[in-house]
Amino acid sequence: MSSGHKGIGEASFRSAFKLELKHRLVFILILVAGAFVGLAFVELIPSFQVTGDNLKEQGTGKSVDMSGFRAVFVTVPSLEVGKKIAHALVSNKVAACVNIVPQITSVYEWEGKIEEDSELLLMIKTQSQHFEDLEKLVKANHPYTVPEIIGVPIEQGSQPYLDWIKKVTTQGSNSNN
Protein backbone atom coordinates (compact mmCIF):
# COMPACT_ATOMS: atom_id res chain seq x y z
CA MET A 1 0.00 0.00 0.00
CA SER A 2 1.42 3.30 -1.01
CA SER A 3 -0.12 5.29 1.87
CA GLY A 4 2.10 3.59 4.42
CA HIS A 5 -0.86 2.92 6.74
CA LYS A 6 -1.48 -0.72 7.70
CA GLY A 7 -4.96 -2.04 7.04
CA ILE A 8 -6.17 1.02 5.16
CA GLY A 9 -6.38 0.93 1.39
CA GLU A 10 -5.53 3.99 -0.70
CA ALA A 11 -9.19 4.80 -1.43
CA SER A 12 -10.37 4.42 2.17
CA PHE A 13 -7.40 6.43 3.44
CA ARG A 14 -8.34 9.27 1.08
CA SER A 15 -11.99 9.23 2.16
CA ALA A 16 -10.98 9.15 5.85
CA PHE A 17 -8.64 12.07 5.27
CA LYS A 18 -11.38 14.01 3.42
CA LEU A 19 -13.78 13.38 6.27
CA GLU A 20 -11.16 14.46 8.77
CA LEU A 21 -10.46 17.55 6.65
CA LYS A 22 -14.19 18.40 6.65
CA HIS A 23 -14.24 18.07 10.44
CA ARG A 24 -11.19 20.30 10.69
CA LEU A 25 -12.82 22.95 8.52
CA VAL A 26 -16.02 22.84 10.59
CA PHE A 27 -13.97 23.15 13.78
CA ILE A 28 -12.03 26.11 12.38
CA LEU A 29 -15.27 27.81 11.28
CA ILE A 30 -16.77 27.32 14.76
CA LEU A 31 -13.58 28.67 16.33
CA VAL A 32 -13.54 31.76 14.09
CA ALA A 33 -17.26 32.38 14.65
CA GLY A 34 -16.73 32.10 18.40
CA ALA A 35 -13.88 34.59 18.23
CA PHE A 36 -16.06 37.09 16.37
CA VAL A 37 -18.90 36.65 18.87
CA GLY A 38 -16.42 37.13 21.73
CA LEU A 39 -14.98 40.29 20.17
CA ALA A 40 -18.46 41.68 19.53
CA PHE A 41 -19.41 40.96 23.15
CA VAL A 42 -16.34 42.75 24.47
CA GLU A 43 -16.86 45.73 22.15
CA LEU A 44 -20.53 46.10 23.08
CA ILE A 45 -19.99 45.93 26.85
CA PRO A 46 -17.35 48.50 27.88
CA SER A 47 -16.81 47.00 31.34
CA PHE A 48 -15.24 43.95 29.67
CA GLN A 49 -12.69 46.04 27.80
CA VAL A 50 -9.17 46.20 29.16
CA THR A 51 -7.47 49.34 27.93
CA GLY A 52 -4.65 51.51 29.12
CA ASP A 53 -7.22 53.76 30.77
CA ASN A 54 -8.59 50.86 32.84
CA LEU A 55 -5.11 50.20 34.18
CA LYS A 56 -4.56 53.75 35.45
CA GLU A 57 -5.38 55.01 38.90
CA GLN A 58 -8.23 57.46 38.56
CA GLY A 59 -6.98 61.01 38.38
CA THR A 60 -3.28 60.20 38.73
CA GLY A 61 -2.43 58.69 35.35
CA LYS A 62 -0.16 56.19 37.13
CA SER A 63 -0.17 52.55 36.06
CA VAL A 64 -1.71 50.10 38.50
CA ASP A 65 -0.01 46.77 39.11
CA MET A 66 -2.88 44.32 39.49
CA SER A 67 -0.72 41.56 41.01
CA GLY A 68 0.14 43.49 44.16
CA PHE A 69 3.78 42.36 44.12
CA ARG A 70 6.87 43.35 42.16
CA ALA A 71 10.33 42.10 41.45
CA VAL A 72 12.65 45.07 41.05
CA PHE A 73 16.05 44.92 39.37
CA VAL A 74 18.81 47.39 40.19
CA THR A 75 22.43 47.25 39.06
CA VAL A 76 25.19 48.51 41.35
CA PRO A 77 28.94 49.03 40.87
CA SER A 78 30.14 47.22 44.01
CA LEU A 79 29.20 44.86 46.83
CA GLU A 80 29.51 47.75 49.29
CA VAL A 81 26.91 49.82 47.42
CA GLY A 82 24.68 46.76 46.95
CA LYS A 83 24.70 45.95 50.67
CA LYS A 84 24.08 49.59 51.60
CA ILE A 85 21.00 49.73 49.35
CA ALA A 86 19.78 46.27 50.40
CA HIS A 87 19.98 47.12 54.11
CA ALA A 88 18.22 50.47 53.57
CA LEU A 89 15.37 48.81 51.67
CA VAL A 90 14.83 45.95 54.14
CA SER A 91 15.23 48.05 57.31
CA ASN A 92 12.73 50.61 55.96
CA LYS A 93 10.33 47.75 55.15
CA VAL A 94 9.92 48.66 51.49
CA ALA A 95 11.48 45.32 50.46
CA ALA A 96 11.13 41.87 51.97
CA CYS A 97 14.29 40.46 50.44
CA VAL A 98 17.19 41.64 48.29
CA ASN A 99 19.37 39.10 46.51
CA ILE A 100 22.79 40.39 45.51
CA VAL A 101 23.91 38.59 42.36
CA PRO A 102 27.65 39.01 41.74
CA GLN A 103 29.61 39.41 38.55
CA ILE A 104 27.38 40.55 35.74
CA THR A 105 28.66 42.48 32.74
CA SER A 106 26.65 45.41 31.43
CA VAL A 107 27.14 46.79 27.92
CA TYR A 108 25.42 50.10 27.23
CA GLU A 109 25.76 53.45 25.49
CA TRP A 110 26.58 56.45 27.67
CA GLU A 111 27.28 59.94 26.35
CA GLY A 112 27.85 58.65 22.82
CA LYS A 113 30.27 55.85 23.77
CA ILE A 114 29.72 52.11 24.12
CA GLU A 115 30.66 51.17 27.68
CA GLU A 116 31.25 47.80 29.35
CA ASP A 117 31.29 47.46 33.13
CA SER A 118 31.34 44.73 35.76
CA GLU A 119 28.39 45.19 38.07
CA LEU A 120 26.22 43.35 40.56
CA LEU A 121 22.47 42.85 40.26
CA LEU A 122 20.03 43.44 43.08
CA MET A 123 16.88 41.33 42.81
CA ILE A 124 14.36 42.98 45.12
CA LYS A 125 10.97 41.57 46.15
CA THR A 126 8.30 43.98 47.38
CA GLN A 127 4.66 44.99 47.32
CA SER A 128 3.72 47.18 44.36
CA GLN A 129 2.57 49.98 46.66
CA HIS A 130 6.15 50.44 47.88
CA PHE A 131 7.74 51.00 44.47
CA GLU A 132 7.96 54.81 44.73
CA ASP A 133 9.53 54.67 48.22
CA LEU A 134 11.89 51.94 47.03
CA GLU A 135 12.92 54.07 44.05
CA LYS A 136 13.61 57.09 46.30
CA LEU A 137 15.78 55.01 48.67
CA VAL A 138 17.75 53.50 45.79
CA LYS A 139 18.39 56.93 44.23
CA ALA A 140 19.43 58.38 47.61
CA ASN A 141 22.02 55.61 48.13
CA HIS A 142 23.21 55.01 44.55
CA PRO A 143 26.31 56.61 43.01
CA TYR A 144 25.01 56.57 39.40
CA THR A 145 23.39 59.64 37.85
CA VAL A 146 20.83 57.37 36.17
CA PRO A 147 20.55 54.14 38.17
CA GLU A 148 18.78 51.19 36.59
CA ILE A 149 15.55 50.62 38.52
CA ILE A 150 13.15 48.29 36.73
CA GLY A 151 10.04 46.88 38.39
CA VAL A 152 8.03 44.03 36.91
CA PRO A 153 4.79 42.54 38.25
CA ILE A 154 5.06 39.15 39.90
CA GLU A 155 2.32 37.25 38.07
CA GLN A 156 2.77 33.95 39.88
CA GLY A 157 4.56 32.83 42.99
CA SER A 158 4.44 30.55 45.98
CA GLN A 159 1.51 31.81 48.06
CA PRO A 160 3.38 31.39 51.39
CA TYR A 161 6.28 33.44 49.96
CA LEU A 162 3.96 36.19 48.70
CA ASP A 163 2.21 36.21 52.09
CA TRP A 164 5.61 36.61 53.75
CA ILE A 165 6.49 39.56 51.46
CA LYS A 166 3.21 41.21 52.42
CA LYS A 167 3.71 40.52 56.13
CA VAL A 168 7.22 41.96 56.38
CA THR A 169 6.51 45.00 54.21
CA THR A 170 3.15 46.00 55.70
CA GLN A 171 4.83 48.51 57.96
CA GLY A 172 6.41 50.25 54.94
CA SER A 173 6.10 54.01 54.76
CA ASN A 174 3.57 53.86 51.89
CA SER A 175 1.32 51.17 53.41
CA ASN A 176 -2.27 51.78 54.41
CA ASN A 177 -2.51 48.66 56.61
mmCIF file with all atom_site columns, C-alpha atoms in Angstrom:
data_model
loop_
_atom_site.group_PDB
_atom_site.id
_atom_site.type_symbol
_atom_site.label_atom_id
_atom_site.label_alt_id
_atom_site.label_comp_id
_atom_site.label_asym_id
_atom_site.label_entity_id
_atom_site.label_seq_id
_atom_site.pdbx_PDB_ins_code
_atom_site.Cartn_x
_atom_site.Cartn_y
_atom_site.Cartn_z
_atom_site.occupancy
_atom_site.B_iso_or_equiv
_atom_site.pdbx_formal_charge
_atom_site.auth_seq_id
_atom_site.auth_comp_id
_atom_site.auth_asym_id
_atom_site.auth_atom_id
_atom_site.pdbx_PDB_model_num
ATOM 1   C CA . MET A 1 1   ? 0.000   0.000  0.000  1.00 0.00 ? 1   MET A CA 1
ATOM 2   C CA . SER A 1 2   ? 1.423   3.302  -1.010 1.00 0.00 ? 2   SER A CA 1
ATOM 3   C CA . SER A 1 3   ? -0.118  5.291  1.867  1.00 0.00 ? 3   SER A CA 1
ATOM 4   C CA . GLY A 1 4   ? 2.105   3.594  4.421  1.00 0.00 ? 4   GLY A CA 1
ATOM 5   C CA . HIS A 1 5   ? -0.864  2.915  6.743  1.00 0.00 ? 5   HIS A CA 1
ATOM 6   C CA . LYS A 1 6   ? -1.477  -0.723 7.698  1.00 0.00 ? 6   LYS A CA 1
ATOM 7   C CA . GLY A 1 7   ? -4.961  -2.036 7.037  1.00 0.00 ? 7   GLY A CA 1
ATOM 8   C CA . ILE A 1 8   ? -6.168  1.024  5.158  1.00 0.00 ? 8   ILE A CA 1
ATOM 9   C CA . GLY A 1 9   ? -6.376  0.927  1.389  1.00 0.00 ? 9   GLY A CA 1
ATOM 10  C CA . GLU A 1 10  ? -5.534  3.987  -0.698 1.00 0.00 ? 10  GLU A CA 1
ATOM 11  C CA . ALA A 1 11  ? -9.188  4.802  -1.426 1.00 0.00 ? 11  ALA A CA 1
ATOM 12  C CA . SER A 1 12  ? -10.375 4.417  2.167  1.00 0.00 ? 12  SER A CA 1
ATOM 13  C CA . PHE A 1 13  ? -7.396  6.434  3.439  1.00 0.00 ? 13  PHE A CA 1
ATOM 14  C CA . ARG A 1 14  ? -8.339  9.275  1.078  1.00 0.00 ? 14  ARG A CA 1
ATOM 15  C CA . SER A 1 15  ? -11.985 9.226  2.161  1.00 0.00 ? 15  SER A CA 1
ATOM 16  C CA . ALA A 1 16  ? -10.981 9.150  5.851  1.00 0.00 ? 16  ALA A CA 1
ATOM 17  C CA . PHE A 1 17  ? -8.636  12.068 5.269  1.00 0.00 ? 17  PHE A CA 1
ATOM 18  C CA . LYS A 1 18  ? -11.375 14.014 3.421  1.00 0.00 ? 18  LYS A CA 1
ATOM 19  C CA . LEU A 1 19  ? -13.775 13.380 6.272  1.00 0.00 ? 19  LEU A CA 1
ATOM 20  C CA . GLU A 1 20  ? -11.158 14.462 8.767  1.00 0.00 ? 20  GLU A CA 1
ATOM 21  C CA . LEU A 1 21  ? -10.460 17.545 6.652  1.00 0.00 ? 21  LEU A CA 1
ATOM 22  C CA . LYS A 1 22  ? -14.191 18.398 6.651  1.00 0.00 ? 22  LYS A CA 1
ATOM 23  C CA . HIS A 1 23  ? -14.245 18.069 10.439 1.00 0.00 ? 23  HIS A CA 1
ATOM 24  C CA . ARG A 1 24  ? -11.191 20.296 10.688 1.00 0.00 ? 24  ARG A CA 1
ATOM 25  C CA . LEU A 1 25  ? -12.822 22.955 8.518  1.00 0.00 ? 25  LEU A CA 1
ATOM 26  C CA . VAL A 1 26  ? -16.017 22.845 10.594 1.00 0.00 ? 26  VAL A CA 1
ATOM 27  C CA . PHE A 1 27  ? -13.966 23.146 13.784 1.00 0.00 ? 27  PHE A CA 1
ATOM 28  C CA . ILE A 1 28  ? -12.030 26.114 12.375 1.00 0.00 ? 28  ILE A CA 1
ATOM 29  C CA . LEU A 1 29  ? -15.273 27.814 11.284 1.00 0.00 ? 29  LEU A CA 1
ATOM 30  C CA . ILE A 1 30  ? -16.766 27.323 14.759 1.00 0.00 ? 30  ILE A CA 1
ATOM 31  C CA . LEU A 1 31  ? -13.579 28.672 16.328 1.00 0.00 ? 31  LEU A CA 1
ATOM 32  C CA . VAL A 1 32  ? -13.540 31.761 14.087 1.00 0.00 ? 32  VAL A CA 1
ATOM 33  C CA . ALA A 1 33  ? -17.259 32.384 14.647 1.00 0.00 ? 33  ALA A CA 1
ATOM 34  C CA . GLY A 1 34  ? -16.728 32.099 18.403 1.00 0.00 ? 34  GLY A CA 1
ATOM 35  C CA . ALA A 1 35  ? -13.879 34.590 18.233 1.00 0.00 ? 35  ALA A CA 1
ATOM 36  C CA . PHE A 1 36  ? -16.060 37.088 16.369 1.00 0.00 ? 36  PHE A CA 1
ATOM 37  C CA . VAL A 1 37  ? -18.899 36.654 18.873 1.00 0.00 ? 37  VAL A CA 1
ATOM 38  C CA . GLY A 1 38  ? -16.420 37.127 21.731 1.00 0.00 ? 38  GLY A CA 1
ATOM 39  C CA . LEU A 1 39  ? -14.984 40.288 20.169 1.00 0.00 ? 39  LEU A CA 1
ATOM 40  C CA . ALA A 1 40  ? -18.459 41.684 19.531 1.00 0.00 ? 40  ALA A CA 1
ATOM 41  C CA . PHE A 1 41  ? -19.415 40.955 23.147 1.00 0.00 ? 41  PHE A CA 1
ATOM 42  C CA . VAL A 1 42  ? -16.342 42.749 24.473 1.00 0.00 ? 42  VAL A CA 1
ATOM 43  C CA . GLU A 1 43  ? -16.861 45.725 22.149 1.00 0.00 ? 43  GLU A CA 1
ATOM 44  C CA . LEU A 1 44  ? -20.528 46.100 23.082 1.00 0.00 ? 44  LEU A CA 1
ATOM 45  C CA . ILE A 1 45  ? -19.993 45.925 26.848 1.00 0.00 ? 45  ILE A CA 1
ATOM 46  C CA . PRO A 1 46  ? -17.352 48.505 27.880 1.00 0.00 ? 46  PRO A CA 1
ATOM 47  C CA . SER A 1 47  ? -16.805 47.000 31.340 1.00 0.00 ? 47  SER A CA 1
ATOM 48  C CA . PHE A 1 48  ? -15.240 43.945 29.673 1.00 0.00 ? 48  PHE A CA 1
ATOM 49  C CA . GLN A 1 49  ? -12.692 46.042 27.803 1.00 0.00 ? 49  GLN A CA 1
ATOM 50  C CA . VAL A 1 50  ? -9.165  46.196 29.157 1.00 0.00 ? 50  VAL A CA 1
ATOM 51  C CA . THR A 1 51  ? -7.467  49.338 27.931 1.00 0.00 ? 51  THR A CA 1
ATOM 52  C CA . GLY A 1 52  ? -4.649  51.514 29.118 1.00 0.00 ? 52  GLY A CA 1
ATOM 53  C CA . ASP A 1 53  ? -7.221  53.763 30.773 1.00 0.00 ? 53  ASP A CA 1
ATOM 54  C CA . ASN A 1 54  ? -8.586  50.864 32.841 1.00 0.00 ? 54  ASN A CA 1
ATOM 55  C CA . LEU A 1 55  ? -5.105  50.202 34.184 1.00 0.00 ? 55  LEU A CA 1
ATOM 56  C CA . LYS A 1 56  ? -4.559  53.749 35.450 1.00 0.00 ? 56  LYS A CA 1
ATOM 57  C CA . GLU A 1 57  ? -5.382  55.013 38.902 1.00 0.00 ? 57  GLU A CA 1
ATOM 58  C CA . GLN A 1 58  ? -8.227  57.465 38.558 1.00 0.00 ? 58  GLN A CA 1
ATOM 59  C CA . GLY A 1 59  ? -6.979  61.014 38.377 1.00 0.00 ? 59  GLY A CA 1
ATOM 60  C CA . THR A 1 60  ? -3.278  60.196 38.729 1.00 0.00 ? 60  THR A CA 1
ATOM 61  C CA . GLY A 1 61  ? -2.425  58.695 35.351 1.00 0.00 ? 61  GLY A CA 1
ATOM 62  C CA . LYS A 1 62  ? -0.162  56.189 37.126 1.00 0.00 ? 62  LYS A CA 1
ATOM 63  C CA . SER A 1 63  ? -0.168  52.550 36.061 1.00 0.00 ? 63  SER A CA 1
ATOM 64  C CA . VAL A 1 64  ? -1.714  50.104 38.501 1.00 0.00 ? 64  VAL A CA 1
ATOM 65  C CA . ASP A 1 65  ? -0.013  46.765 39.114 1.00 0.00 ? 65  ASP A CA 1
ATOM 66  C CA . MET A 1 66  ? -2.879  44.318 39.489 1.00 0.00 ? 66  MET A CA 1
ATOM 67  C CA . SER A 1 67  ? -0.717  41.560 41.011 1.00 0.00 ? 67  SER A CA 1
ATOM 68  C CA . GLY A 1 68  ? 0.145   43.491 44.159 1.00 0.00 ? 68  GLY A CA 1
ATOM 69  C CA . PHE A 1 69  ? 3.782   42.359 44.124 1.00 0.00 ? 69  PHE A CA 1
ATOM 70  C CA . ARG A 1 70  ? 6.874   43.353 42.161 1.00 0.00 ? 70  ARG A CA 1
ATOM 71  C CA . ALA A 1 71  ? 10.334  42.101 41.452 1.00 0.00 ? 71  ALA A CA 1
ATOM 72  C CA . VAL A 1 72  ? 12.651  45.066 41.046 1.00 0.00 ? 72  VAL A CA 1
ATOM 73  C CA . PHE A 1 73  ? 16.049  44.919 39.372 1.00 0.00 ? 73  PHE A CA 1
ATOM 74  C CA . VAL A 1 74  ? 18.811  47.393 40.194 1.00 0.00 ? 74  VAL A CA 1
ATOM 75  C CA . THR A 1 75  ? 22.429  47.246 39.058 1.00 0.00 ? 75  THR A CA 1
ATOM 76  C CA . VAL A 1 76  ? 25.194  48.514 41.346 1.00 0.00 ? 76  VAL A CA 1
ATOM 77  C CA . PRO A 1 77  ? 28.943  49.034 40.872 1.00 0.00 ? 77  PRO A CA 1
ATOM 78  C CA . SER A 1 78  ? 30.137  47.217 44.012 1.00 0.00 ? 78  SER A CA 1
ATOM 79  C CA . LEU A 1 79  ? 29.195  44.863 46.832 1.00 0.00 ? 79  LEU A CA 1
ATOM 80  C CA . GLU A 1 80  ? 29.512  47.746 49.290 1.00 0.00 ? 80  GLU A CA 1
ATOM 81  C CA . VAL A 1 81  ? 26.910  49.824 47.422 1.00 0.00 ? 81  VAL A CA 1
ATOM 82  C CA . GLY A 1 82  ? 24.677  46.762 46.952 1.00 0.00 ? 82  GLY A CA 1
ATOM 83  C CA . LYS A 1 83  ? 24.698  45.949 50.667 1.00 0.00 ? 83  LYS A CA 1
ATOM 84  C CA . LYS A 1 84  ? 24.079  49.587 51.597 1.00 0.00 ? 84  LYS A CA 1
ATOM 85  C CA . ILE A 1 85  ? 21.004  49.735 49.351 1.00 0.00 ? 85  ILE A CA 1
ATOM 86  C CA . ALA A 1 86  ? 19.779  46.268 50.402 1.00 0.00 ? 86  ALA A CA 1
ATOM 87  C CA . HIS A 1 87  ? 19.980  47.123 54.106 1.00 0.00 ? 87  HIS A CA 1
ATOM 88  C CA . ALA A 1 88  ? 18.225  50.472 53.570 1.00 0.00 ? 88  ALA A CA 1
ATOM 89  C CA . LEU A 1 89  ? 15.371  48.807 51.672 1.00 0.00 ? 89  LEU A CA 1
ATOM 90  C CA . VAL A 1 90  ? 14.831  45.954 54.138 1.00 0.00 ? 90  VAL A CA 1
ATOM 91  C CA . SER A 1 91  ? 15.233  48.050 57.305 1.00 0.00 ? 91  SER A CA 1
ATOM 92  C CA . ASN A 1 92  ? 12.731  50.607 55.961 1.00 0.00 ? 92  ASN A CA 1
ATOM 93  C CA . LYS A 1 93  ? 10.327  47.745 55.152 1.00 0.00 ? 93  LYS A CA 1
ATOM 94  C CA . VAL A 1 94  ? 9.921   48.655 51.490 1.00 0.00 ? 94  VAL A CA 1
ATOM 95  C CA . ALA A 1 95  ? 11.478  45.323 50.462 1.00 0.00 ? 95  ALA A CA 1
ATOM 96  C CA . ALA A 1 96  ? 11.132  41.873 51.973 1.00 0.00 ? 96  ALA A CA 1
ATOM 97  C CA . CYS A 1 97  ? 14.293  40.463 50.439 1.00 0.00 ? 97  CYS A CA 1
ATOM 98  C CA . VAL A 1 98  ? 17.192  41.636 48.293 1.00 0.00 ? 98  VAL A CA 1
ATOM 99  C CA . ASN A 1 99  ? 19.373  39.097 46.511 1.00 0.00 ? 99  ASN A CA 1
ATOM 100 C CA . ILE A 1 100 ? 22.794  40.395 45.510 1.00 0.00 ? 100 ILE A CA 1
ATOM 101 C CA . VAL A 1 101 ? 23.914  38.589 42.358 1.00 0.00 ? 101 VAL A CA 1
ATOM 102 C CA . PRO A 1 102 ? 27.648  39.013 41.740 1.00 0.00 ? 102 PRO A CA 1
ATOM 103 C CA . GLN A 1 103 ? 29.608  39.413 38.549 1.00 0.00 ? 103 GLN A CA 1
ATOM 104 C CA . ILE A 1 104 ? 27.381  40.555 35.738 1.00 0.00 ? 104 ILE A CA 1
ATOM 105 C CA . THR A 1 105 ? 28.658  42.476 32.740 1.00 0.00 ? 105 THR A CA 1
ATOM 106 C CA . SER A 1 106 ? 26.646  45.406 31.434 1.00 0.00 ? 106 SER A CA 1
ATOM 107 C CA . VAL A 1 107 ? 27.138  46.785 27.921 1.00 0.00 ? 107 VAL A CA 1
ATOM 108 C CA . TYR A 1 108 ? 25.417  50.099 27.226 1.00 0.00 ? 108 TYR A CA 1
ATOM 109 C CA . GLU A 1 109 ? 25.761  53.453 25.490 1.00 0.00 ? 109 GLU A CA 1
ATOM 110 C CA . TRP A 1 110 ? 26.576  56.450 27.673 1.00 0.00 ? 110 TRP A CA 1
ATOM 111 C CA . GLU A 1 111 ? 27.279  59.942 26.346 1.00 0.00 ? 111 GLU A CA 1
ATOM 112 C CA . GLY A 1 112 ? 27.852  58.649 22.822 1.00 0.00 ? 112 GLY A CA 1
ATOM 113 C CA . LYS A 1 113 ? 30.268  55.846 23.773 1.00 0.00 ? 113 LYS A CA 1
ATOM 114 C CA . ILE A 1 114 ? 29.722  52.109 24.118 1.00 0.00 ? 114 ILE A CA 1
ATOM 115 C CA . GLU A 1 115 ? 30.655  51.169 27.678 1.00 0.00 ? 115 GLU A CA 1
ATOM 116 C CA . GLU A 1 116 ? 31.251  47.800 29.353 1.00 0.00 ? 116 GLU A CA 1
ATOM 117 C CA . ASP A 1 117 ? 31.286  47.465 33.135 1.00 0.00 ? 117 ASP A CA 1
ATOM 118 C CA . SER A 1 118 ? 31.343  44.734 35.756 1.00 0.00 ? 118 SER A CA 1
ATOM 119 C CA . GLU A 1 119 ? 28.394  45.194 38.071 1.00 0.00 ? 119 GLU A CA 1
ATOM 120 C CA . LEU A 1 120 ? 26.215  43.348 40.559 1.00 0.00 ? 120 LEU A CA 1
ATOM 121 C CA . LEU A 1 121 ? 22.474  42.852 40.256 1.00 0.00 ? 121 LEU A CA 1
ATOM 122 C CA . LEU A 1 122 ? 20.034  43.442 43.083 1.00 0.00 ? 122 LEU A CA 1
ATOM 123 C CA . MET A 1 123 ? 16.878  41.330 42.812 1.00 0.00 ? 123 MET A CA 1
ATOM 124 C CA . ILE A 1 124 ? 14.358  42.980 45.115 1.00 0.00 ? 124 ILE A CA 1
ATOM 125 C CA . LYS A 1 125 ? 10.967  41.574 46.150 1.00 0.00 ? 125 LYS A CA 1
ATOM 126 C CA . THR A 1 126 ? 8.301   43.978 47.382 1.00 0.00 ? 126 THR A CA 1
ATOM 127 C CA . GLN A 1 127 ? 4.660   44.989 47.316 1.00 0.00 ? 127 GLN A CA 1
ATOM 128 C CA . SER A 1 128 ? 3.723   47.184 44.365 1.00 0.00 ? 128 SER A CA 1
ATOM 129 C CA . GLN A 1 129 ? 2.567   49.979 46.658 1.00 0.00 ? 129 GLN A CA 1
ATOM 130 C CA . HIS A 1 130 ? 6.148   50.442 47.884 1.00 0.00 ? 130 HIS A CA 1
ATOM 131 C CA . PHE A 1 131 ? 7.740   51.003 44.466 1.00 0.00 ? 131 PHE A CA 1
ATOM 132 C CA . GLU A 1 132 ? 7.962   54.809 44.730 1.00 0.00 ? 132 GLU A CA 1
ATOM 133 C CA . ASP A 1 133 ? 9.530   54.672 48.215 1.00 0.00 ? 133 ASP A CA 1
ATOM 134 C CA . LEU A 1 134 ? 11.890  51.944 47.028 1.00 0.00 ? 134 LEU A CA 1
ATOM 135 C CA . GLU A 1 135 ? 12.924  54.071 44.053 1.00 0.00 ? 135 GLU A CA 1
ATOM 136 C CA . LYS A 1 136 ? 13.610  57.086 46.305 1.00 0.00 ? 136 LYS A CA 1
ATOM 137 C CA . LEU A 1 137 ? 15.780  55.011 48.671 1.00 0.00 ? 137 LEU A CA 1
ATOM 138 C CA . VAL A 1 138 ? 17.749  53.501 45.789 1.00 0.00 ? 138 VAL A CA 1
ATOM 139 C CA . LYS A 1 139 ? 18.391  56.927 44.234 1.00 0.00 ? 139 LYS A CA 1
ATOM 140 C CA . ALA A 1 140 ? 19.433  58.378 47.609 1.00 0.00 ? 140 ALA A CA 1
ATOM 141 C CA . ASN A 1 141 ? 22.019  55.610 48.128 1.00 0.00 ? 141 ASN A CA 1
ATOM 142 C CA . HIS A 1 142 ? 23.206  55.012 44.549 1.00 0.00 ? 142 HIS A CA 1
ATOM 143 C CA . PRO A 1 143 ? 26.306  56.605 43.012 1.00 0.00 ? 143 PRO A CA 1
ATOM 144 C CA . TYR A 1 144 ? 25.011  56.573 39.403 1.00 0.00 ? 144 TYR A CA 1
ATOM 145 C CA . THR A 1 145 ? 23.393  59.636 37.852 1.00 0.00 ? 145 THR A CA 1
ATOM 146 C CA . VAL A 1 146 ? 20.835  57.371 36.168 1.00 0.00 ? 146 VAL A CA 1
ATOM 147 C CA . PRO A 1 147 ? 20.546  54.141 38.169 1.00 0.00 ? 147 PRO A CA 1
ATOM 148 C CA . GLU A 1 148 ? 18.775  51.190 36.586 1.00 0.00 ? 148 GLU A CA 1
ATOM 149 C CA . ILE A 1 149 ? 15.549  50.624 38.524 1.00 0.00 ? 149 ILE A CA 1
ATOM 150 C CA . ILE A 1 150 ? 13.151  48.294 36.727 1.00 0.00 ? 150 ILE A CA 1
ATOM 151 C CA . GLY A 1 151 ? 10.040  46.875 38.391 1.00 0.00 ? 151 GLY A CA 1
ATOM 152 C CA . VAL A 1 152 ? 8.031   44.028 36.913 1.00 0.00 ? 152 VAL A CA 1
ATOM 153 C CA . PRO A 1 153 ? 4.791   42.538 38.254 1.00 0.00 ? 153 PRO A CA 1
ATOM 154 C CA . ILE A 1 154 ? 5.061   39.148 39.897 1.00 0.00 ? 154 ILE A CA 1
ATOM 155 C CA . GLU A 1 155 ? 2.317   37.253 38.071 1.00 0.00 ? 155 GLU A CA 1
ATOM 156 C CA . GLN A 1 156 ? 2.770   33.946 39.879 1.00 0.00 ? 156 GLN A CA 1
ATOM 157 C CA . GLY A 1 157 ? 4.560   32.826 42.991 1.00 0.00 ? 157 GLY A CA 1
ATOM 158 C CA . SER A 1 158 ? 4.438   30.550 45.979 1.00 0.00 ? 158 SER A CA 1
ATOM 159 C CA . GLN A 1 159 ? 1.513   31.805 48.063 1.00 0.00 ? 159 GLN A CA 1
ATOM 160 C CA . PRO A 1 160 ? 3.379   31.390 51.385 1.00 0.00 ? 160 PRO A CA 1
ATOM 161 C CA . TYR A 1 161 ? 6.282   33.443 49.961 1.00 0.00 ? 161 TYR A CA 1
ATOM 162 C CA . LEU A 1 162 ? 3.963   36.187 48.696 1.00 0.00 ? 162 LEU A CA 1
ATOM 163 C CA . ASP A 1 163 ? 2.205   36.209 52.089 1.00 0.00 ? 163 ASP A CA 1
ATOM 164 C CA . TRP A 1 164 ? 5.611   36.612 53.747 1.00 0.00 ? 164 TRP A CA 1
ATOM 165 C CA . ILE A 1 165 ? 6.492   39.556 51.464 1.00 0.00 ? 165 ILE A CA 1
ATOM 166 C CA . LYS A 1 166 ? 3.211   41.212 52.419 1.00 0.00 ? 166 LYS A CA 1
ATOM 167 C CA . LYS A 1 167 ? 3.711   40.524 56.134 1.00 0.00 ? 167 LYS A CA 1
ATOM 168 C CA . VAL A 1 168 ? 7.218   41.960 56.384 1.00 0.00 ? 168 VAL A CA 1
ATOM 169 C CA . THR A 1 169 ? 6.508   44.999 54.209 1.00 0.00 ? 169 THR A CA 1
ATOM 170 C CA . THR A 1 170 ? 3.145   46.004 55.700 1.00 0.00 ? 170 THR A CA 1
ATOM 171 C CA . GLN A 1 171 ? 4.828   48.508 57.963 1.00 0.00 ? 171 GLN A CA 1
ATOM 172 C CA . GLY A 1 172 ? 6.408   50.248 54.938 1.00 0.00 ? 172 GLY A CA 1
ATOM 173 C CA . SER A 1 173 ? 6.098   54.014 54.755 1.00 0.00 ? 173 SER A CA 1
ATOM 174 C CA . ASN A 1 174 ? 3.567   53.857 51.889 1.00 0.00 ? 174 ASN A CA 1
ATOM 175 C CA . SER A 1 175 ? 1.317   51.167 53.409 1.00 0.00 ? 175 SER A CA 1
ATOM 176 C CA . ASN A 1 176 ? -2.275  51.779 54.413 1.00 0.00 ? 176 ASN A CA 1
ATOM 177 C CA . ASN A 1 177 ? -2.510  48.662 56.614 1.00 0.00 ? 177 ASN A CA 1
#
